[in-house]
XYZ file of C-alpha atoms in Angstrom:
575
model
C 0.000 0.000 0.000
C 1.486 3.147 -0.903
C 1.583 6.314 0.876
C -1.541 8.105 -0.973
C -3.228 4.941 -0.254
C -2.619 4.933 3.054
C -4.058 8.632 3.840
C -6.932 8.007 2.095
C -7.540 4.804 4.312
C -7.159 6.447 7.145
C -9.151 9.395 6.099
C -12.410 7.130 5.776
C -11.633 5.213 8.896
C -11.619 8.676 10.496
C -14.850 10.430 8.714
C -17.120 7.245 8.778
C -17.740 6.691 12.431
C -19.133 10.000 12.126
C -20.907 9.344 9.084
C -23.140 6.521 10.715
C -23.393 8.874 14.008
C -25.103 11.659 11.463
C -26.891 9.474 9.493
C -28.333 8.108 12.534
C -29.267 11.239 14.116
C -30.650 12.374 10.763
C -32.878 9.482 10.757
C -33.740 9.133 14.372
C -34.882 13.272 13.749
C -37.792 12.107 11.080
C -39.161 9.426 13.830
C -42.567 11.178 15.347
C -43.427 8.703 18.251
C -47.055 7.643 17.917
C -49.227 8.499 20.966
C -50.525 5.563 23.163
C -54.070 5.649 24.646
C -54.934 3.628 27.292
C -57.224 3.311 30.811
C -60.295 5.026 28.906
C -63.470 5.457 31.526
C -66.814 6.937 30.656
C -69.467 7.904 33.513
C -73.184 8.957 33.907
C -74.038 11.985 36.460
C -78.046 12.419 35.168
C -79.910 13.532 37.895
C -83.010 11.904 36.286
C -81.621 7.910 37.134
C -80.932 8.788 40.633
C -83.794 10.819 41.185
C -85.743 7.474 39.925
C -83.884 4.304 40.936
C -85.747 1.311 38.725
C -87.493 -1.630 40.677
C -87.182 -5.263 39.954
C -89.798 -5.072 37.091
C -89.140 -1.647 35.583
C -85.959 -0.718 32.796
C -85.322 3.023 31.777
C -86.897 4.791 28.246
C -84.340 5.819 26.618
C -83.513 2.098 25.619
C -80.353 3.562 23.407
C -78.768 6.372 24.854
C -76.777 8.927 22.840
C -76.594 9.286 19.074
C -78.674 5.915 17.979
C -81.735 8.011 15.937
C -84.058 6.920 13.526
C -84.613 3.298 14.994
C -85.883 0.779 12.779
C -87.307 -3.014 14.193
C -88.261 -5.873 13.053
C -88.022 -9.712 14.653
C -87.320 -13.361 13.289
C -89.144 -16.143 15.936
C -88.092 -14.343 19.287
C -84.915 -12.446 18.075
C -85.566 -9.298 17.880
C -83.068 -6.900 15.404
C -83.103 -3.018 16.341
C -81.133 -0.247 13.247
C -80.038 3.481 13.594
C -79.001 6.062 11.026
C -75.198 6.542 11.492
C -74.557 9.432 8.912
C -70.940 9.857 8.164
C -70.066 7.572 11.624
C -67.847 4.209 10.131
C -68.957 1.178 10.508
C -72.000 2.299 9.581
C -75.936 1.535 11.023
C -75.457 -0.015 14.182
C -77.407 -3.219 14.811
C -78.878 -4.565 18.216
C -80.147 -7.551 19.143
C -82.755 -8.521 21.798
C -84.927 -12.045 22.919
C -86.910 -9.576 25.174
C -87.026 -5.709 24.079
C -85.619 -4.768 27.278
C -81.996 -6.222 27.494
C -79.965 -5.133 23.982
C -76.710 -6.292 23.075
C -75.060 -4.584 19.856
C -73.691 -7.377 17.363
C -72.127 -5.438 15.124
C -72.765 -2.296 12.489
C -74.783 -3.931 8.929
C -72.479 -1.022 6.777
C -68.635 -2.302 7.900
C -67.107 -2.116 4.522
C -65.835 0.477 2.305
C -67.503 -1.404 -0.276
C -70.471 -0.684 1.507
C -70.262 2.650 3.042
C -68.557 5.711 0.603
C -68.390 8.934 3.270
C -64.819 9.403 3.209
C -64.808 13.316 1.513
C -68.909 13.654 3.828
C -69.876 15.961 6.264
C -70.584 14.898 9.643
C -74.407 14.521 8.997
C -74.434 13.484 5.387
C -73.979 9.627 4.600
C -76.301 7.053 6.034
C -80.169 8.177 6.314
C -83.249 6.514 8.106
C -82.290 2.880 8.057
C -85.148 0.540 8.023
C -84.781 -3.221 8.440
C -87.318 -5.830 8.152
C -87.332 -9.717 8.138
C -89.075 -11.902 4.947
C -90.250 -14.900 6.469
C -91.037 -16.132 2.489
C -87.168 -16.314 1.762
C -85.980 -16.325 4.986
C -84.029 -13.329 4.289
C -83.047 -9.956 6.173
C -83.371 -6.843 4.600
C -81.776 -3.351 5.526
C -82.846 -0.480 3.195
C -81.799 2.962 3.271
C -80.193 6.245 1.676
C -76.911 7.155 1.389
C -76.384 10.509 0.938
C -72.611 10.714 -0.450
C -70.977 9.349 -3.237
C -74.182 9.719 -5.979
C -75.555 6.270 -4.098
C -79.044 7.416 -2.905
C -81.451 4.832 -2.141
C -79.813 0.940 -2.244
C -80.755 -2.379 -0.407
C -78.450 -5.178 1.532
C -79.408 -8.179 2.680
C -78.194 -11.378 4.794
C -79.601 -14.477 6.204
C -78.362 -14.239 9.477
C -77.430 -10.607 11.061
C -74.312 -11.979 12.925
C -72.704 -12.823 9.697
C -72.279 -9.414 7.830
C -73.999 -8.146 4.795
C -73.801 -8.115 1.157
C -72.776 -5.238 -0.842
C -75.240 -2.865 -1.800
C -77.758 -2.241 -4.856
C -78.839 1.050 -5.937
C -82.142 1.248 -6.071
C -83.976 3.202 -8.952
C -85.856 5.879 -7.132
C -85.323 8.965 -5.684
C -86.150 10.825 -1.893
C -85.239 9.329 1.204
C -86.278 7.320 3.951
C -87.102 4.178 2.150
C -88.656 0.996 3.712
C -89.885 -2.226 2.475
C -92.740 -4.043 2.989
C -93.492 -7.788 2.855
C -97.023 -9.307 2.050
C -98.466 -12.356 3.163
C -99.128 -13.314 -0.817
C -95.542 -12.837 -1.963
C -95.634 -9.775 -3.009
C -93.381 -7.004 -1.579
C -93.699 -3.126 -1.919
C -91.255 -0.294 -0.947
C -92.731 3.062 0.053
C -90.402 6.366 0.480
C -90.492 10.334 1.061
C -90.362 12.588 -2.241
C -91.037 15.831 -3.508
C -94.738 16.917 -4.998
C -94.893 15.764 -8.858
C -93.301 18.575 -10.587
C -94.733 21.990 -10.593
C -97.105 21.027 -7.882
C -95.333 21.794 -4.575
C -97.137 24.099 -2.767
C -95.275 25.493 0.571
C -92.050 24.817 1.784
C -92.002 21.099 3.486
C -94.806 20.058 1.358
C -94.061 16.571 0.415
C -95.338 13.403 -0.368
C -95.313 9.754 0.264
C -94.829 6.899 -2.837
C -95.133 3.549 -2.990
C -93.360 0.770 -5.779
C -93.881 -2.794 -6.223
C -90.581 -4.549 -5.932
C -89.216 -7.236 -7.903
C -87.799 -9.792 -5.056
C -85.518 -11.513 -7.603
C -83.715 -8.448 -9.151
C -84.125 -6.691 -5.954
C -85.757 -3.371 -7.638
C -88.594 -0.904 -7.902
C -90.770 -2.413 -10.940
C -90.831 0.479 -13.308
C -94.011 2.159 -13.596
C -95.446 1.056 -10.641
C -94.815 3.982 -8.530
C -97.991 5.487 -7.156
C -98.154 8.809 -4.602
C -100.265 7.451 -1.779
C -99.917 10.805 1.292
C -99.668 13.817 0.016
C -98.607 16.638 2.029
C -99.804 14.931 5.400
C -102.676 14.348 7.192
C -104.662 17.280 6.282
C -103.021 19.384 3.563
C -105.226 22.081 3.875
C -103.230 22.572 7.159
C -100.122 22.527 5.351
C -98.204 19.704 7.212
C -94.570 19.715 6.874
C -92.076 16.882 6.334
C -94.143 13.947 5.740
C -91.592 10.953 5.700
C -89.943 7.604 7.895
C -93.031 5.573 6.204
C -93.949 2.070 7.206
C -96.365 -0.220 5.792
C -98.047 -2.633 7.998
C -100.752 -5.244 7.555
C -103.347 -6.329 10.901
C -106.797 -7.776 10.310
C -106.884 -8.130 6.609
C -105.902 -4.009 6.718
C -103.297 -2.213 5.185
C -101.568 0.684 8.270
C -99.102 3.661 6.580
C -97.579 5.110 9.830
C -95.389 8.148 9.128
C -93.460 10.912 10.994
C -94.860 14.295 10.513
C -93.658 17.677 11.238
C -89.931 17.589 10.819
C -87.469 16.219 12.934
C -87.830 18.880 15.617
C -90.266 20.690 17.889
C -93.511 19.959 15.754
C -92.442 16.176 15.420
C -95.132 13.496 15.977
C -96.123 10.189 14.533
C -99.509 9.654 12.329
C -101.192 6.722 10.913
C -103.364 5.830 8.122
C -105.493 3.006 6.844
C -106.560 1.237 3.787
C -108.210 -1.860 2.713
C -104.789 -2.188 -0.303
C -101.170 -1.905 0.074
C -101.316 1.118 -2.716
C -104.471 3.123 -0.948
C -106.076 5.499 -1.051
C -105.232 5.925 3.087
C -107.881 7.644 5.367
C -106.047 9.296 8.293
C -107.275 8.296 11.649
C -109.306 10.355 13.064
C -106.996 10.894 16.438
C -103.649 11.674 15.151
C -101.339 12.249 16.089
C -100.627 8.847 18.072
C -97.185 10.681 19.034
C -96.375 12.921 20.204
C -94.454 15.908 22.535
C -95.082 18.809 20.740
C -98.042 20.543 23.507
C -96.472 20.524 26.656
C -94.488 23.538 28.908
C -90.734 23.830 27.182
C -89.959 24.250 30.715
C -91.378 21.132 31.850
C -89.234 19.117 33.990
C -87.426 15.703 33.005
C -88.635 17.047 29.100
C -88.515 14.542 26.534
C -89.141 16.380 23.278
C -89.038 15.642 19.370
C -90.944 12.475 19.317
C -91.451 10.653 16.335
C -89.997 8.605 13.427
C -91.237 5.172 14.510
C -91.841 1.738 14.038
C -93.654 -1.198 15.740
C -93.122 -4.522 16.601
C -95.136 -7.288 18.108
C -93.829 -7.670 21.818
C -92.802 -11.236 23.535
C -96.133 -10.825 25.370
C -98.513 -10.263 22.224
C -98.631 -6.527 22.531
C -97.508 -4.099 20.218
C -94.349 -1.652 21.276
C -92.985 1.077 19.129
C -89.394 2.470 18.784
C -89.166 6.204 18.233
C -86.681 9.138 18.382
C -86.719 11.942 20.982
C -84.376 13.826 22.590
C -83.662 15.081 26.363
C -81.963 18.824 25.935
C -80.015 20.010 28.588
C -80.684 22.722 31.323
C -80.030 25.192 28.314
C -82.668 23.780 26.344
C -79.625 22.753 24.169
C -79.234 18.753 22.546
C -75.757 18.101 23.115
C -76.661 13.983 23.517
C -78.593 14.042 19.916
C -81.584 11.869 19.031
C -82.052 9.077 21.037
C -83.707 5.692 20.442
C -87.133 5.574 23.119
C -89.648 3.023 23.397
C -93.263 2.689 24.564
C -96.095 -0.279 24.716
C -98.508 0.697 22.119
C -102.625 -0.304 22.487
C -103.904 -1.631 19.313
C -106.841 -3.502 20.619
C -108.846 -1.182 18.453
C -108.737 -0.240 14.530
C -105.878 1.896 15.203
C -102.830 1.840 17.287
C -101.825 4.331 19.513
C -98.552 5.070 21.652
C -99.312 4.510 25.384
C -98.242 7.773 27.148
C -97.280 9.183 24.144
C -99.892 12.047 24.136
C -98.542 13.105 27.880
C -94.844 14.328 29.231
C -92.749 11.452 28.921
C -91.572 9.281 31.938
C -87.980 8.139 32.289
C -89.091 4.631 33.076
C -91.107 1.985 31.683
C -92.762 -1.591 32.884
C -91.193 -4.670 31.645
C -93.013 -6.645 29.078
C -94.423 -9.882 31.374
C -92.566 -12.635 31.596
C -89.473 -10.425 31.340
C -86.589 -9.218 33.643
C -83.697 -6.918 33.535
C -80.152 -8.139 32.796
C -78.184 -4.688 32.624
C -76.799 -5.771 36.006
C -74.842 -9.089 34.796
C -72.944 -7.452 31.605
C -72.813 -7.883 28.349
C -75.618 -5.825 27.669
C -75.901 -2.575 26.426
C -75.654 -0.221 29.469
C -78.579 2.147 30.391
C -78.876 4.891 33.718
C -75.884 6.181 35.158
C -73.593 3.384 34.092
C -69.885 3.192 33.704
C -67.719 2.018 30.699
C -64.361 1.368 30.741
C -61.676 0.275 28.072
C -58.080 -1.031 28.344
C -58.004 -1.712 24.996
C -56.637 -5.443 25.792
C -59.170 -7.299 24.171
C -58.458 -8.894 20.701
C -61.661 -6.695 19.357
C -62.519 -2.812 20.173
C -66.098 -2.746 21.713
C -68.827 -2.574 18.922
C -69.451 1.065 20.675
C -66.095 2.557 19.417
C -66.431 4.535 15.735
C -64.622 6.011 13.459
C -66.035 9.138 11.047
C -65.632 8.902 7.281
C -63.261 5.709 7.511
C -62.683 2.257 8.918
C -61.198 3.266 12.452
C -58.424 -0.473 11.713
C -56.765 2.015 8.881
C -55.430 3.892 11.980
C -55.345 2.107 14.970
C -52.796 -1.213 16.216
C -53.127 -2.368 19.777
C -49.893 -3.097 22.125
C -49.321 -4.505 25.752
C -49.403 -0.548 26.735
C -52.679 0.648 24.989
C -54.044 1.305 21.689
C -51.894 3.712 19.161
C -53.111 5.915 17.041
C -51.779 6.668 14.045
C -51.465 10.463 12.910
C -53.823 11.108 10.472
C -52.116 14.624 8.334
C -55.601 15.664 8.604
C -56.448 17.187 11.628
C -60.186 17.585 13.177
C -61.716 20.494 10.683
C -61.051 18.172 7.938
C -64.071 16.764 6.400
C -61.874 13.695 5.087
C -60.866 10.313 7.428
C -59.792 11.930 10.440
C -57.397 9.628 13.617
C -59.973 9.935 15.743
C -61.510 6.956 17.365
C -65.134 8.239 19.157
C -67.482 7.237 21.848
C -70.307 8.761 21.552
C -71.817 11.216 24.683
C -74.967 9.719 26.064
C -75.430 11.710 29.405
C -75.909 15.810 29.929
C -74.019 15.123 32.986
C -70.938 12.991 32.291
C -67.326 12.344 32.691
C -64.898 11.391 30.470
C -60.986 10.730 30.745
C -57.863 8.236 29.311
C -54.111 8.243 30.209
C -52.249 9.299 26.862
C -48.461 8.696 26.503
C -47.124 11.230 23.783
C -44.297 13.446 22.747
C -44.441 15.108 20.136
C -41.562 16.383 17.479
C -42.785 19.560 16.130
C -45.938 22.153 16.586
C -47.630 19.947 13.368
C -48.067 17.589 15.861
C -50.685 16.847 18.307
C -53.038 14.333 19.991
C -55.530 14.409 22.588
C -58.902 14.576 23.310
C -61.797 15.837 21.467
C -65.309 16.560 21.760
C -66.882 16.869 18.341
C -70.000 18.256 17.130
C -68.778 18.405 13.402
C -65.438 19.089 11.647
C -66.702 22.933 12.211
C -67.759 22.712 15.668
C -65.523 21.317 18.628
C -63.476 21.772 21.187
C -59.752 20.191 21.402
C -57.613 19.230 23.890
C -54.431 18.572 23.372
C -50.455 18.290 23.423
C -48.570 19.774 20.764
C -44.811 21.569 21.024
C -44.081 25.425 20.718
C -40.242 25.571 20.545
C -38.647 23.323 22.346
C -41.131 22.957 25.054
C -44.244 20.984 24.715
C -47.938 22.792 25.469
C -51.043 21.321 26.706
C -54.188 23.467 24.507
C -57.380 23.704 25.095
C -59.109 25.261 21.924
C -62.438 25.797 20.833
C -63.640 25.572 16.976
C -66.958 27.606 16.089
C -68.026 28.115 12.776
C -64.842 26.264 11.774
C -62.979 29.487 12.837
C -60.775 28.295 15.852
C -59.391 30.127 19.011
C -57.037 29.033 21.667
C -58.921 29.082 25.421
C -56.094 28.579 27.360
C -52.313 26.981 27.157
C -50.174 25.176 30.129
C -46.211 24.086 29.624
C -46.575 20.115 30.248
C -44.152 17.190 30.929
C -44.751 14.774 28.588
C -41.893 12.818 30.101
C -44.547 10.657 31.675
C -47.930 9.903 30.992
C -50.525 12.414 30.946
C -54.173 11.957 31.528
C -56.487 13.773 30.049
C -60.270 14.608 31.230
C -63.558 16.323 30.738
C -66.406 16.816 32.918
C -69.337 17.781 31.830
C -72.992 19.426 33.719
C -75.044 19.863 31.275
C -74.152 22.973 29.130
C -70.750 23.324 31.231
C -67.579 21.721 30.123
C -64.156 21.628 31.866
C -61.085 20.136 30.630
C -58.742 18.819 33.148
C -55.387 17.051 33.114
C -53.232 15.012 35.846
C -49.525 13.924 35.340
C -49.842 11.523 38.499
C -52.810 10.045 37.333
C -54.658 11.223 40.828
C -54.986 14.934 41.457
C -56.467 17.114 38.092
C -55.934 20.425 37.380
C -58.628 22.801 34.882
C -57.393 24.347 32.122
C -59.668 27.567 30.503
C -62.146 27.194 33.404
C -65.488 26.517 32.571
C -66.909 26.755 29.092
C -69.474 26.564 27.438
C -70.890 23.512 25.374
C -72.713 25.474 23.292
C -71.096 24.191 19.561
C -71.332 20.532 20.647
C -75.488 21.263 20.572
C -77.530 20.861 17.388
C -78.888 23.867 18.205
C -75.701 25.736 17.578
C -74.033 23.345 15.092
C -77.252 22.522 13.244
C -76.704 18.973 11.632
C -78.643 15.673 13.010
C -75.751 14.161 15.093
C -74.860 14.127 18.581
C -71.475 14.869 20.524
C -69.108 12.508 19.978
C -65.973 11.984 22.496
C -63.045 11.498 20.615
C -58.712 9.857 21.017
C -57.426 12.278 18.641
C -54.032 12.055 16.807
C -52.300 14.454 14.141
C -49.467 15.702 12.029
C -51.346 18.450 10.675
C -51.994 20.737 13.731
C -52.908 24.263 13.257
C -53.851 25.159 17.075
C -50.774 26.843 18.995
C -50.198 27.636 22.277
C -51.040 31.182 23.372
């Protein structure tokens, strides 16, 4: 080896020790640690449940807390199957399943595939619409029909022999409106009737609409052309001008045909009507009573209020008697629905030609008698929770709890579970996107609640952040969250209104060790509040007020949603 060779030897011995050392902190510099959730705990304060503890043969109305509108029933034998609308929520239409009507357990959501469900560019209350599921005892087949509003799908159809085994993939069906449902006869024939707008040129006030009904092929699973036929118009009496006629379902008792509708819109004028006719396709003679349901008389300052009923549909009970499943809500001491549209149920009398809602026409009681022959379960687990109940999650299981959602994509795309918690991806979205967010939600089904988690996290840069969020829409939240400033990392508490967002209040944090993260809420007051020793919490911004996480504020047809938030796309910096 010559002397040039020699120096040039020794100068690579000497530079690449070094080399490695900077390549190494180069890479180790584009590593952003994904955040680690675990130790999640969700708890009921209502006043209502302790002011009225149940006895042995009583359960609580709501039967579905929270988010879980637009319920749709139908049974198979004694099994029972219970649907809600889901909107932009993924999975999509969560399904419950009952031998009683009193104790629920959720199996699953019918919509769990992208193949199925196309809301990943939808807003918060677009996507799936007024499912309605019945059973076809002449093919021994399940059906679940509904409208998508994203993706040009509209109205569509799946089906499945058995609800615990998933769904098929869905068919458009040829019609337009919304709130579809189908109908089975007892001579083979089947009919679909839906919501639509006045033949053209013939609407006459706003919310005028009408109700049509198609024969359906069975084999080809579609409208028959031609066969469409307008059987409500307007409502019960149009010279009243009724608004929002719609959530139809066709029943058949006594060799008569029953159209039961929602009317009034899904608000303070909601209620429930029902018509008869001696044929499937009319004409329909409103009963002389209506509405059967109803909350729309009473004192808006009445205590306990239940409000918005309507949008039903009734089953025959384990004891022979008929119960309907409706939405209503129970607004907060702001008059403000925070909680959304929840799923209620009440025994309804049909002993004569019409049915009507027992204690539907009065304020609203927060309990109800079990059907006879029937007791309680909540107690022994595995049922779906009801009162002031407590949830918690270590996220050990094999499965997340059927309870957990994603919005606008399959929550699997961003979660992976480890021996320390579940980790959540960073999404480069961050939560005013109306794309697939990293958020994994439970939804909030109390006024008065708490909510908390123990988050491990540091994060690299001021793009970064995760937390917890309570989400209304992508343009109405609040955020809490750890995100860096410098080279110090910040605890944030902001709040999002009109999609324009502003910082409450900022803390320096240690995110040496873990952090958890809570809020509390009393009804239209929200506090944020953080530990580092897992015991004693500290507030950050005070009280404030939950005024975007209402409908009432936000608009939309959703309710709050609790969310484990993770992104690389933070906006929100510390004051």
């Amino acid at each position: 080896m010559n002397f040039r060779q020699k120096n040039v030897l020794l100068i690579l011995l000497a530079c690449f020790p070094f080399g490695l050392i900077a390549q190494a902190q180069k890479k180790k510099s584009k590593v952003v640690t994904d955040p680690v959730f675990s130790a999640f705990s969700y708890k009921g304060n209502d006043a209502i449940y302790t002011d009225n503890p149940l006895k042995a043969d009583e359960f609580y109305n709501p039967i579905l807390q929270g988010c879980y509108p637009d319920p749709s029933i139908t049974k198979k034998g004694n099994d029972y199957y219970l649907v809600n609308s889901s909107f932009s929520m993924f999975p999509g239409v969560p399904i419950f399943h009952s031998n009683d009507l009193v104790n629920w357990k959720q199996i699953g959501h019918v919509l769990d595939r992208r193949s199925q469900l196309k809301v990943d560019s939808a807003g918060i209350s677009a996507g799936i619409y007024a499912p309605d599921i019945k059973y076809n005892p002449g093919n021994e087949t399940f059906y679940m029909i509904t409208t998508q509003i994203a993706s040009g799908i509209g109205n569509m159809v799946v089906k499945t022999k058995d609800p615990l085994k998933g769904w098929s993939d869905p068919k458009k069906l040829n019609f337009d409106g919304i709130d579809p449902s189908i109908f089975f006869d007892d001579n083979g024939k089947a009919y679909i009737t839906h919501n639509d707008a006045p033949d053209r040129g013939k609407t006459l006030y706003n919310g005028h609409r009408v109700i049509k009904i198609w024969e359906y092929d069975l084999q080809n699973d579609q409208v028959i052309p031609g066969t469409d036929k307008i059987i409500v118009d307007g409502g019960v009496d149009i010279t009243q001008k009724p608004i929002w006629i719609e959530g139809p379902h066709l029943y058949k008792k006594n060799g008569k045909y029953y159209l039961m509708c929602a009317e009034g819109g899904t608000g303070g004028w909601h209620s429930e009507v029902i018509f008869v006719s001696d044929s499937p396709t009319g004409p329909f003679k409103p009963a002389p009573s209506n509405p059967i349901l109803t909350q729309r008389h009473f004192p808006k300052d009445r205590k306990d209020k239940v409000d918005w009923a309507g949008h039903a549909d009734l089953v025959e009970g384990p004891d022979g008697k008929y119960y309907g499943v409706f939405l209503g809500i129970r607004p907060n001491n702001q008059d403000r629905v925070n909680a959304g549209r929840e799923t209620f149920m009440l025994p309804v009398d049909w002993s004569g030609e019409f049915p009507v809602f027992e204690n539907g026409l009065i304020p609203m009681r927060p309990k109800l008698k079990v059907p006879k022959g029937t007791e309680r379960k909540w107690e022994q687990g595995g049922y779906f929770q009801n009162g002031n109940f407590t949830f918690n999650e270590d996220f050990s299981k094999d499965t997340l709890d059927f309870r957990w959602i994603g919005v606008r994509g399959p929550r699997e795309e961003f979660i992976a579970k480890t021996k320390d918690g579940l980790i959540i991806k960073p999404s480069e979205r961050n939560i005013k996107s109306n794309k697939v967010t990293s958020t994994l939600f439970h939804r909030q089904q109390h006024n008065a609640f708490e909510a908390a988690f123990t988050l491990k996290y540091a994060p690299r840069s001021a793009t970064d952040m995760a937390g917890l969020v309570c989400y209304q829409s992508e343009r109405f939240n609040y955020v809490f969250g750890i995100t860096r400033k410098g080279t110090e990392d910040f605890l944030v508490l902001a709040k999002t209104n009109k999609g324009e967002t502003t910082v409450v209040a900022s803390v320096k944090i240690d995110t040496g060790k873990p952090v958890r993260l809570q809020v509390v809420a009393n009804h239209d007051e929200y506090r944020f509040n953080y530990s580092t020793d897992g015991t004693n919490f500290q507030n950050l911004g005070g009280t404030v007020s939950g005024d975007v996480l209402s409908t009432n504020v936000a608009g939309g047809f959703t309710g709050s949603l609790i969310g484990l938030y993770a992104t690389t796309g933070n906006d929100i910096q510390p004051q």
